[in-house]
Amino acid sequence: MIIGASSLGVTVHAVAETLGISTLVFVDDHKATSPVEGVRLLVGMHSPDTAEVLRRCPGIVAIGRTEDRLRISTAMKERLTPCRAIISPAAHVAAGSTLGLGSIVLPGAVVGPQCRIGAHCIIGSNCTIGAFASIADYVTLGSGCNIGAESALEAGCHVGMGAVVNPLCNVVAWAKIGSLAAVTKSITEPGVYIGAPAKVLR
């Protein structure tokens, strides 16, 4: 089951198909029709039909907005059995790296050796994560971003498309790094950071 029937959900469905995982159903509160022909759509996270499917199969929360992914995962914690991480066959995860339950690695992503990636993370297409990086739960990495070796992103960080976090930099929980920004030193205060070098948006 894929929770979220927008573009990320459709992408996850395509990746799951290449892995031989059949998608029984999409679940979404805001869609009227299924985005994929032949795949059922259930409207409503708390509907009886959704509850029945939850009893029968694991699911993944494919919602790009970090706060919504956390909210829905938390609300469904007692009912949802998260599936293992879904890794596109067109991505590369090096030996010794680990991924938490419900995380998604999209095509073209490269995860270096000995990385630790938490639960419910989204690693966007064509991202690069350097060796020994630490990515906490609910982190979102936009397409094409580059996370340097031995860097650490705390829970809930969002790194925009094409952004760079230099090696050995730490980013505090729930910070948001704008697209194409360059983090050249550790970020210790939550906020929105843009530019090169990245500075907080006031």
Coordinates of N, CA and C in Angstrom, one line a residue:
M1 N 0.8 -1.2 0.0 CA 0.0 0.0 0.0 C 0.9 1.2 0.0
I2 N 0.5 2.2 -0.8 CA 1.2 3.5 -0.9 C 0.3 4.6 -0.4
I3 N 0.7 5.2 0.7 CA 0.0 6.3 1.3 C 0.5 7.6 0.6
G4 N -0.4 8.2 -0.2 CA 0.0 9.4 -1.0 C -0.1 9.0 -2.4
A5 N -1.0 9.7 -3.2 CA -1.2 9.4 -4.6 C -0.8 10.5 -5.5
S6 N 0.1 11.4 -5.0 CA 0.6 12.5 -5.9 C 1.9 12.0 -6.6
S7 N 2.7 12.9 -7.1 CA 3.8 12.5 -8.0 C 4.8 11.6 -7.3
L8 N 5.1 11.8 -6.0 CA 6.0 10.9 -5.3 C 5.4 9.5 -5.2
G9 N 4.2 9.4 -4.9 CA 3.5 8.1 -4.8 C 3.6 7.3 -6.1
V10 N 3.3 8.0 -7.2 CA 3.4 7.4 -8.5 C 4.8 6.9 -8.8
T11 N 5.8 7.8 -8.4 CA 7.2 7.4 -8.6 C 7.6 6.1 -7.8
V12 N 7.1 6.1 -6.5 CA 7.4 4.9 -5.7 C 6.7 3.7 -6.3
H13 N 5.5 3.9 -6.8 CA 4.8 2.7 -7.5 C 5.6 2.2 -8.6
A14 N 6.2 3.1 -9.4 CA 7.0 2.6 -10.6 C 8.3 1.9 -10.1
V15 N 8.9 2.4 -9.0 CA 10.1 1.7 -8.4 C 9.7 0.4 -7.9
A16 N 8.6 0.3 -7.2 CA 8.1 -1.0 -6.6 C 7.8 -2.0 -7.7
E17 N 7.3 -1.5 -8.8 CA 7.0 -2.5 -9.9 C 8.3 -3.1 -10.5
T18 N 9.4 -2.2 -10.6 CA 10.6 -2.7 -11.1 C 11.3 -3.7 -10.1
L19 N 10.9 -3.7 -8.8 CA 11.4 -4.6 -7.8 C 10.5 -5.8 -7.7
G20 N 9.4 -5.9 -8.5 CA 8.5 -7.0 -8.4 C 7.5 -6.9 -7.2
I21 N 7.3 -5.7 -6.7 CA 6.4 -5.5 -5.5 C 5.1 -5.0 -6.1
S22 N 4.0 -5.7 -5.9 CA 2.8 -5.2 -6.5 C 2.1 -4.2 -5.5
T23 N 1.6 -3.1 -6.1 CA 0.9 -2.1 -5.3 C -0.6 -2.5 -5.3
L24 N -1.1 -2.9 -4.1 CA -2.5 -3.2 -4.0 C -3.4 -2.0 -4.1
V25 N -2.9 -0.9 -3.6 CA -3.8 0.3 -3.4 C -3.0 1.5 -3.1
F26 N -3.5 2.7 -3.5 CA -3.1 4.0 -3.1 C -4.1 4.4 -2.0
V27 N -3.7 5.2 -1.0 CA -4.6 5.8 0.0 C -4.2 7.3 -0.1
D28 N -5.3 8.1 -0.2 CA -5.1 9.6 -0.2 C -6.4 10.3 0.2
D29 N -6.3 11.3 1.0 CA -7.4 12.1 1.4 C -7.9 13.1 0.3
H30 N -7.0 13.4 -0.6 CA -7.3 14.6 -1.5 C -7.4 14.2 -3.0
K31 N -7.5 12.9 -3.3 CA -7.6 12.5 -4.7 C -9.0 11.9 -5.0
A32 N -9.5 12.1 -6.2 CA -10.8 11.5 -6.5 C -10.6 10.2 -7.4
T33 N -9.5 10.1 -8.1 CA -9.3 9.0 -9.0 C -7.8 8.5 -8.8
S34 N -7.6 7.2 -9.0 CA -6.2 6.7 -8.9 C -5.3 7.3 -10.0
P35 N -4.1 7.6 -9.6 CA -3.2 8.1 -10.6 C -2.6 7.0 -11.5
V36 N -2.8 5.8 -11.2 CA -2.3 4.7 -12.0 C -3.4 3.7 -12.4
E37 N -3.6 3.5 -13.7 CA -4.6 2.7 -14.2 C -4.5 1.3 -13.6
G38 N -5.5 0.7 -13.1 CA -5.5 -0.6 -12.6 C -5.1 -0.8 -11.1
V39 N -4.8 0.4 -10.5 CA -4.4 0.3 -9.1 C -5.5 1.1 -8.3
R40 N -6.1 0.4 -7.4 CA -7.2 1.0 -6.6 C -6.8 2.2 -5.8
L41 N -7.7 3.2 -5.6 CA -7.5 4.3 -4.7 C -8.6 4.3 -3.6
L42 N -8.1 4.3 -2.4 CA -9.0 4.5 -1.2 C -8.9 5.9 -0.8
V43 N -10.0 6.6 -0.6 CA -10.1 7.9 -0.1 C -10.3 7.9 1.4
G44 N -9.4 8.5 2.1 CA -9.6 8.6 3.6 C -8.7 7.6 4.3
M45 N -7.8 8.2 5.1 CA -6.8 7.4 5.9 C -7.5 6.6 7.0
H46 N -8.7 7.0 7.4 CA -9.4 6.3 8.5 C -10.7 5.6 8.0
S47 N -10.8 5.4 6.7 CA -12.0 4.7 6.2 C -11.9 3.2 6.6
P48 N -13.1 2.5 6.7 CA -13.1 1.0 6.9 C -12.3 0.3 5.9
D49 N -12.4 0.7 4.6 CA -11.6 0.0 3.6 C -10.1 0.1 3.8
T50 N -9.7 1.3 4.2 CA -8.2 1.5 4.5 C -7.8 0.6 5.7
A51 N -8.7 0.5 6.7 CA -8.3 -0.3 7.9 C -8.2 -1.7 7.5
E52 N -9.1 -2.2 6.6 CA -9.0 -3.6 6.2 C -7.7 -3.9 5.4
V53 N -7.3 -3.0 4.5 CA -6.0 -3.2 3.8 C -4.8 -3.1 4.7
L54 N -4.9 -2.2 5.7 CA -3.8 -2.1 6.7 C -3.6 -3.4 7.4
R55 N -4.7 -4.1 7.7 CA -4.5 -5.4 8.4 C -3.8 -6.4 7.5
R56 N -3.9 -6.3 6.2 CA -3.4 -7.3 5.3 C -2.0 -7.1 4.8
C57 N -1.6 -5.8 4.7 CA -0.3 -5.6 4.0 C 0.5 -4.4 4.6
P58 N 1.8 -4.4 4.5 CA 2.6 -3.3 4.9 C 2.4 -2.1 3.9
G59 N 2.8 -0.9 4.4 CA 2.7 0.2 3.5 C 3.8 1.2 3.7
I60 N 3.9 2.1 2.8 CA 4.9 3.1 2.8 C 4.3 4.5 2.7
V61 N 4.7 5.5 3.4 CA 4.2 6.8 3.3 C 5.0 7.6 2.3
A62 N 4.4 7.8 1.1 CA 5.1 8.5 0.0 C 4.6 9.9 -0.1
I63 N 4.9 10.7 0.9 CA 4.4 12.1 0.9 C 5.7 13.0 1.1
G64 N 5.9 13.9 0.1 CA 7.1 14.7 0.1 C 7.3 15.7 1.2
R65 N 6.3 16.3 1.6 CA 6.4 17.4 2.6 C 6.7 16.7 4.0
T66 N 7.8 17.0 4.6 CA 8.3 16.3 5.7 C 7.3 16.3 6.9
E67 N 6.8 17.5 7.2 CA 5.8 17.6 8.3 C 4.6 16.7 8.1
D68 N 4.1 16.6 6.9 CA 3.0 15.8 6.6 C 3.3 14.3 6.7
R69 N 4.5 13.9 6.3 CA 5.0 12.6 6.4 C 5.1 12.1 7.8
L70 N 5.6 13.0 8.7 CA 5.7 12.7 10.1 C 4.4 12.6 10.7
R71 N 3.5 13.6 10.4 CA 2.1 13.6 11.0 C 1.4 12.3 10.7
I72 N 1.4 11.9 9.4 CA 0.6 10.7 9.0 C 1.3 9.5 9.5
S73 N 2.6 9.4 9.5 CA 3.3 8.2 10.0 C 3.0 8.0 11.5
T74 N 3.0 9.1 12.2 CA 2.7 9.1 13.7 C 1.2 8.7 14.0
A75 N 0.3 9.3 13.2 CA -1.1 9.1 13.4 C -1.5 7.6 13.1
M76 N -0.7 7.0 12.2 CA -1.0 5.6 11.8 C -0.1 4.6 12.4
K77 N 0.7 5.1 13.4 CA 1.7 4.2 13.9 C 1.2 2.9 14.5
E78 N 0.0 2.9 15.1 CA -0.6 1.7 15.7 C -1.2 0.8 14.6
R79 N -1.5 1.3 13.4 CA -2.2 0.5 12.4 C -1.3 0.2 11.2
L80 N -0.3 1.0 11.0 CA 0.6 0.8 9.8 C 1.8 0.0 10.1
T81 N 2.0 -1.1 9.3 CA 3.3 -1.8 9.4 C 4.2 -1.3 8.3
P82 N 5.2 -0.5 8.6 CA 6.0 0.1 7.6 C 6.8 -1.0 6.8
C83 N 6.8 -0.9 5.5 CA 7.6 -1.8 4.7 C 9.1 -1.5 4.9
R84 N 9.9 -2.4 4.5 CA 11.4 -2.1 4.5 C 11.7 -1.0 3.5
A85 N 12.9 -0.4 3.5 CA 13.2 0.6 2.6 C 13.0 0.2 1.2
I86 N 12.6 1.1 0.3 CA 12.4 0.8 -1.1 C 13.6 1.5 -1.8
I87 N 14.4 0.7 -2.5 CA 15.6 1.2 -3.2 C 15.5 0.9 -4.6
S88 N 15.5 2.0 -5.4 CA 15.4 1.8 -6.9 C 16.5 0.9 -7.4
P89 N 16.3 0.0 -8.3 CA 17.4 -0.7 -8.9 C 18.4 0.2 -9.7
A90 N 17.9 1.4 -10.0 CA 18.8 2.4 -10.7 C 19.5 3.3 -9.7
A91 N 19.5 3.0 -8.4 CA 20.2 3.7 -7.4 C 21.4 2.7 -6.9
H92 N 22.3 3.3 -6.2 CA 23.4 2.5 -5.7 C 23.6 2.8 -4.2
V93 N 23.5 1.8 -3.4 CA 23.8 1.9 -1.9 C 25.0 1.0 -1.6
A94 N 26.1 1.7 -1.2 CA 27.3 1.0 -1.0 C 27.3 0.0 0.2
A95 N 28.2 -0.9 0.2 CA 28.3 -1.8 1.3 C 28.5 -1.2 2.7
G96 N 27.8 -1.7 3.7 CA 27.9 -1.2 5.0 C 26.9 -0.1 5.4
S97 N 26.2 0.4 4.4 CA 25.2 1.5 4.7 C 23.9 0.8 5.1
T98 N 23.1 1.5 5.9 CA 21.9 1.0 6.4 C 20.8 2.0 6.2
L99 N 19.6 1.5 6.0 CA 18.4 2.4 5.8 C 17.3 1.9 6.7
G100 N 16.6 2.9 7.3 CA 15.5 2.6 8.2 C 14.2 2.2 7.5
L101 N 13.2 1.7 8.2 CA 12.0 1.3 7.6 C 11.3 2.5 7.0
G102 N 10.6 2.2 5.8 CA 9.8 3.2 5.2 C 10.6 4.2 4.4
S103 N 11.9 4.1 4.3 CA 12.7 5.1 3.6 C 12.7 4.7 2.1
I104 N 12.9 5.8 1.2 CA 12.7 5.6 -0.2 C 14.0 6.2 -0.9
V105 N 14.6 5.4 -1.7 CA 15.8 5.8 -2.5 C 15.4 5.8 -4.0
L106 N 15.4 6.9 -4.6 CA 14.9 7.1 -6.0 C 16.0 6.9 -7.0
P107 N 15.6 6.7 -8.3 CA 16.6 6.4 -9.3 C 17.8 7.4 -9.4
G108 N 19.0 6.8 -9.6 CA 20.2 7.7 -9.8 C 20.9 8.1 -8.5
A109 N 20.2 7.9 -7.4 CA 20.9 8.2 -6.1 C 22.1 7.3 -5.8
V110 N 23.1 7.9 -5.2 CA 24.3 7.1 -4.8 C 24.5 7.4 -3.3
V111 N 24.5 6.3 -2.6 CA 24.7 6.3 -1.1 C 26.1 5.7 -0.9
G112 N 27.0 6.5 -0.3 CA 28.4 6.0 -0.1 C 28.5 4.9 1.0
P113 N 29.6 4.4 1.2 CA 29.8 3.3 2.2 C 29.6 3.8 3.7
Q114 N 29.1 3.0 4.5 CA 29.0 3.2 5.9 C 28.1 4.4 6.3
C115 N 27.1 4.6 5.5 CA 26.1 5.7 5.8 C 25.0 5.1 6.7
R116 N 24.4 6.0 7.5 CA 23.3 5.6 8.3 C 22.1 6.5 8.0
I117 N 21.1 5.9 7.4 CA 19.9 6.6 7.0 C 18.7 6.1 7.8
G118 N 18.0 7.0 8.4 CA 17.0 6.7 9.4 C 15.7 6.2 8.7
A119 N 14.6 6.2 9.4 CA 13.3 5.8 8.9 C 12.6 6.9 8.2
H120 N 11.7 6.5 7.3 CA 10.8 7.5 6.6 C 11.6 8.6 5.9
C121 N 12.8 8.4 5.4 CA 13.5 9.4 4.7 C 13.2 9.3 3.2
I122 N 13.4 10.4 2.5 CA 13.3 10.4 1.0 C 14.6 10.8 0.5
I123 N 15.2 10.0 -0.3 CA 16.5 10.3 -1.0 C 16.1 10.5 -2.5
G124 N 16.1 11.7 -2.9 CA 15.6 12.1 -4.2 C 16.5 11.5 -5.4
S125 N 16.0 11.6 -6.6 CA 16.7 11.2 -7.7 C 18.1 11.9 -7.9
N126 N 19.1 11.1 -8.2 CA 20.4 11.7 -8.5 C 21.1 12.4 -7.3
C127 N 20.7 12.1 -6.1 CA 21.4 12.6 -4.9 C 22.7 11.8 -4.8
T128 N 23.6 12.5 -4.1 CA 24.9 11.8 -3.7 C 25.1 12.0 -2.3
I129 N 25.3 10.9 -1.5 CA 25.6 11.0 -0.1 C 27.0 10.4 0.1
G130 N 27.9 11.2 0.7 CA 29.3 10.7 0.9 C 29.4 9.7 2.0
A131 N 30.5 9.0 2.1 CA 30.8 8.0 3.1 C 30.7 8.5 4.5
F132 N 30.1 7.6 5.3 CA 30.0 7.9 6.8 C 29.1 9.0 7.1
A133 N 28.2 9.4 6.2 CA 27.2 10.4 6.5 C 26.1 9.8 7.4
S134 N 25.5 10.7 8.2 CA 24.4 10.3 9.0 C 23.2 11.1 8.7
I135 N 22.1 10.4 8.4 CA 20.9 11.0 8.0 C 19.8 10.5 9.0
A136 N 19.2 11.4 9.8 CA 18.3 11.0 10.8 C 16.9 10.7 10.2
D137 N 15.9 10.3 11.0 CA 14.6 10.0 10.6 C 13.9 11.3 9.9
Y138 N 13.0 11.0 8.9 CA 12.2 12.0 8.3 C 12.9 13.1 7.6
V139 N 14.1 12.8 7.1 CA 14.9 13.8 6.3 C 14.4 13.6 4.9
T140 N 14.3 14.8 4.2 CA 14.0 14.8 2.8 C 15.2 15.4 2.0
L141 N 15.7 14.7 1.0 CA 16.7 15.2 0.1 C 16.1 15.4 -1.3
G142 N 16.1 16.6 -1.8 CA 15.6 16.9 -3.1 C 16.5 16.3 -4.2
S143 N 15.9 16.3 -5.4 CA 16.7 15.7 -6.5 C 18.0 16.4 -6.7
G144 N 19.1 15.7 -6.9 CA 20.4 16.2 -7.3 C 21.2 16.9 -6.2
C145 N 20.8 16.7 -5.0 CA 21.6 17.4 -3.9 C 22.8 16.5 -3.6
N146 N 23.7 17.1 -2.9 CA 25.0 16.4 -2.6 C 25.3 16.6 -1.1
I147 N 25.3 15.5 -0.4 CA 25.6 15.5 1.0 C 27.0 15.0 1.2
G148 N 27.9 15.8 1.8 CA 29.3 15.4 1.9 C 29.6 14.4 2.9
A149 N 30.7 13.7 2.7 CA 31.2 12.7 3.6 C 31.2 13.2 5.1
E150 N 30.8 12.3 6.0 CA 30.9 12.5 7.4 C 30.1 13.7 7.9
S151 N 29.1 14.1 7.0 CA 28.2 15.1 7.5 C 27.0 14.5 8.2
A152 N 26.2 15.3 9.0 CA 25.1 14.7 9.7 C 23.9 15.7 9.6
L153 N 22.8 15.1 9.2 CA 21.5 15.8 9.1 C 20.6 15.3 10.2
E154 N 20.2 16.1 11.1 CA 19.3 15.7 12.1 C 17.9 15.6 11.6
A155 N 17.0 15.1 12.5 CA 15.6 14.7 12.1 C 14.9 15.8 11.5
G156 N 14.1 15.5 10.4 CA 13.2 16.4 9.8 C 13.9 17.4 8.9
C157 N 15.2 17.4 8.6 CA 15.8 18.4 7.7 C 15.2 18.2 6.3
H158 N 15.2 19.3 5.6 CA 14.8 19.3 4.2 C 15.9 20.0 3.4
V159 N 16.5 19.2 2.5 CA 17.5 19.8 1.6 C 17.0 19.9 0.2
G160 N 16.9 21.1 -0.3 CA 16.3 21.3 -1.6 C 17.1 20.8 -2.8
M161 N 16.4 20.8 -4.0 CA 17.1 20.3 -5.2 C 18.4 21.0 -5.5
G162 N 19.4 20.2 -5.8 CA 20.7 20.7 -6.2 C 21.5 21.4 -5.1
A163 N 21.0 21.3 -3.9 CA 21.8 21.9 -2.8 C 23.0 21.1 -2.4
V164 N 24.0 21.7 -1.8 CA 25.2 21.0 -1.3 C 25.4 21.2 0.1
V165 N 25.7 20.1 0.9 CA 26.1 20.2 2.2 C 27.6 19.7 2.3
N166 N 28.5 20.5 2.6 CA 29.9 20.2 2.5 C 30.3 19.0 3.5
P167 N 31.3 18.3 3.3 CA 31.8 17.3 4.2 C 32.0 17.9 5.6
L168 N 31.7 17.0 6.6 CA 31.9 17.3 8.0 C 30.9 18.4 8.6
C169 N 29.9 18.8 7.8 CA 29.0 19.8 8.3 C 27.8 19.1 8.9
N170 N 27.3 19.7 10.0 CA 26.1 19.2 10.7 C 25.0 20.1 10.5
V171 N 23.8 19.6 10.3 CA 22.6 20.5 10.1 C 21.6 20.1 11.2
V172 N 21.1 21.1 11.9 CA 20.2 20.9 13.1 C 18.9 20.4 12.6
A173 N 18.1 19.8 13.5 CA 16.8 19.2 13.2 C 15.9 20.3 12.7
W174 N 15.1 19.9 11.6 CA 14.0 20.7 11.1 C 14.5 22.0 10.3
A175 N 15.8 22.1 10.1 CA 16.3 23.2 9.2 C 15.9 22.9 7.8
K176 N 15.7 23.9 7.0 CA 15.3 23.8 5.6 C 16.4 24.5 4.7
I177 N 17.0 23.7 3.8 CA 18.1 24.2 3.0 C 17.4 24.4 1.6
G178 N 17.5 25.6 1.1 CA 16.9 26.0 -0.2 C 17.6 25.3 -1.4
S179 N 16.8 25.2 -2.5 CA 17.4 24.7 -3.7 C 18.7 25.5 -4.1
L180 N 19.7 24.7 -4.5 CA 21.0 25.3 -5.0 C 21.8 26.0 -3.9
A181 N 21.4 25.9 -2.6 CA 22.2 26.5 -1.6 C 23.4 25.7 -1.3
A182 N 24.4 26.3 -0.7 CA 25.7 25.6 -0.4 C 26.0 25.8 1.1
V183 N 25.9 24.7 1.9 CA 26.1 24.7 3.3 C 27.6 24.5 3.5
T184 N 28.4 25.5 3.9 CA 29.8 25.4 4.0 C 30.3 25.3 5.5
K185 N 29.4 25.5 6.4 CA 29.7 25.3 7.8 C 28.4 24.7 8.5
S186 N 28.6 24.2 9.7 CA 27.5 23.6 10.4 C 26.4 24.6 10.7
I187 N 25.1 24.1 10.6 CA 23.9 24.9 10.9 C 23.4 24.5 12.2
T188 N 23.4 25.4 13.2 CA 23.0 25.0 14.6 C 21.7 25.6 15.0
E189 N 21.0 26.4 14.2 CA 19.7 27.0 14.5 C 18.7 26.6 13.4
P190 N 17.5 26.2 13.8 CA 16.5 25.9 12.8 C 16.2 27.2 12.0
G191 N 15.7 27.0 10.8 CA 15.4 28.1 9.9 C 15.4 27.7 8.5
V192 N 15.2 28.7 7.6 CA 15.3 28.5 6.2 C 16.6 29.1 5.7
Y193 N 17.4 28.3 5.0 CA 18.8 28.8 4.6 C 18.8 28.8 3.1
I194 N 19.3 29.9 2.5 CA 19.4 30.0 1.1 C 20.8 30.6 0.7
G195 N 21.2 30.4 -0.6 CA 22.4 31.1 -1.1 C 23.6 30.3 -0.9
A196 N 24.7 30.8 -1.4 CA 26.0 30.2 -1.4 C 27.0 31.3 -1.0
P197 N 27.6 31.2 0.2 CA 27.3 30.2 1.3 C 25.9 30.4 1.9
A198 N 25.3 29.3 2.4 CA 23.9 29.4 2.9 C 23.8 30.3 4.1
K199 N 22.8 31.2 4.1 CA 22.5 32.0 5.2 C 21.1 32.0 5.5
V200 N 20.7 32.2 6.8 CA 19.3 32.1 7.2 C 18.5 33.2 6.6
L201 N 17.3 32.9 6.1 CA 16.4 33.8 5.6 C 15.6 34.5 6.7
R202 N 15.7 35.8 6.8 CA 15.0 36.5 7.9 C 13.8 37.2 7.4

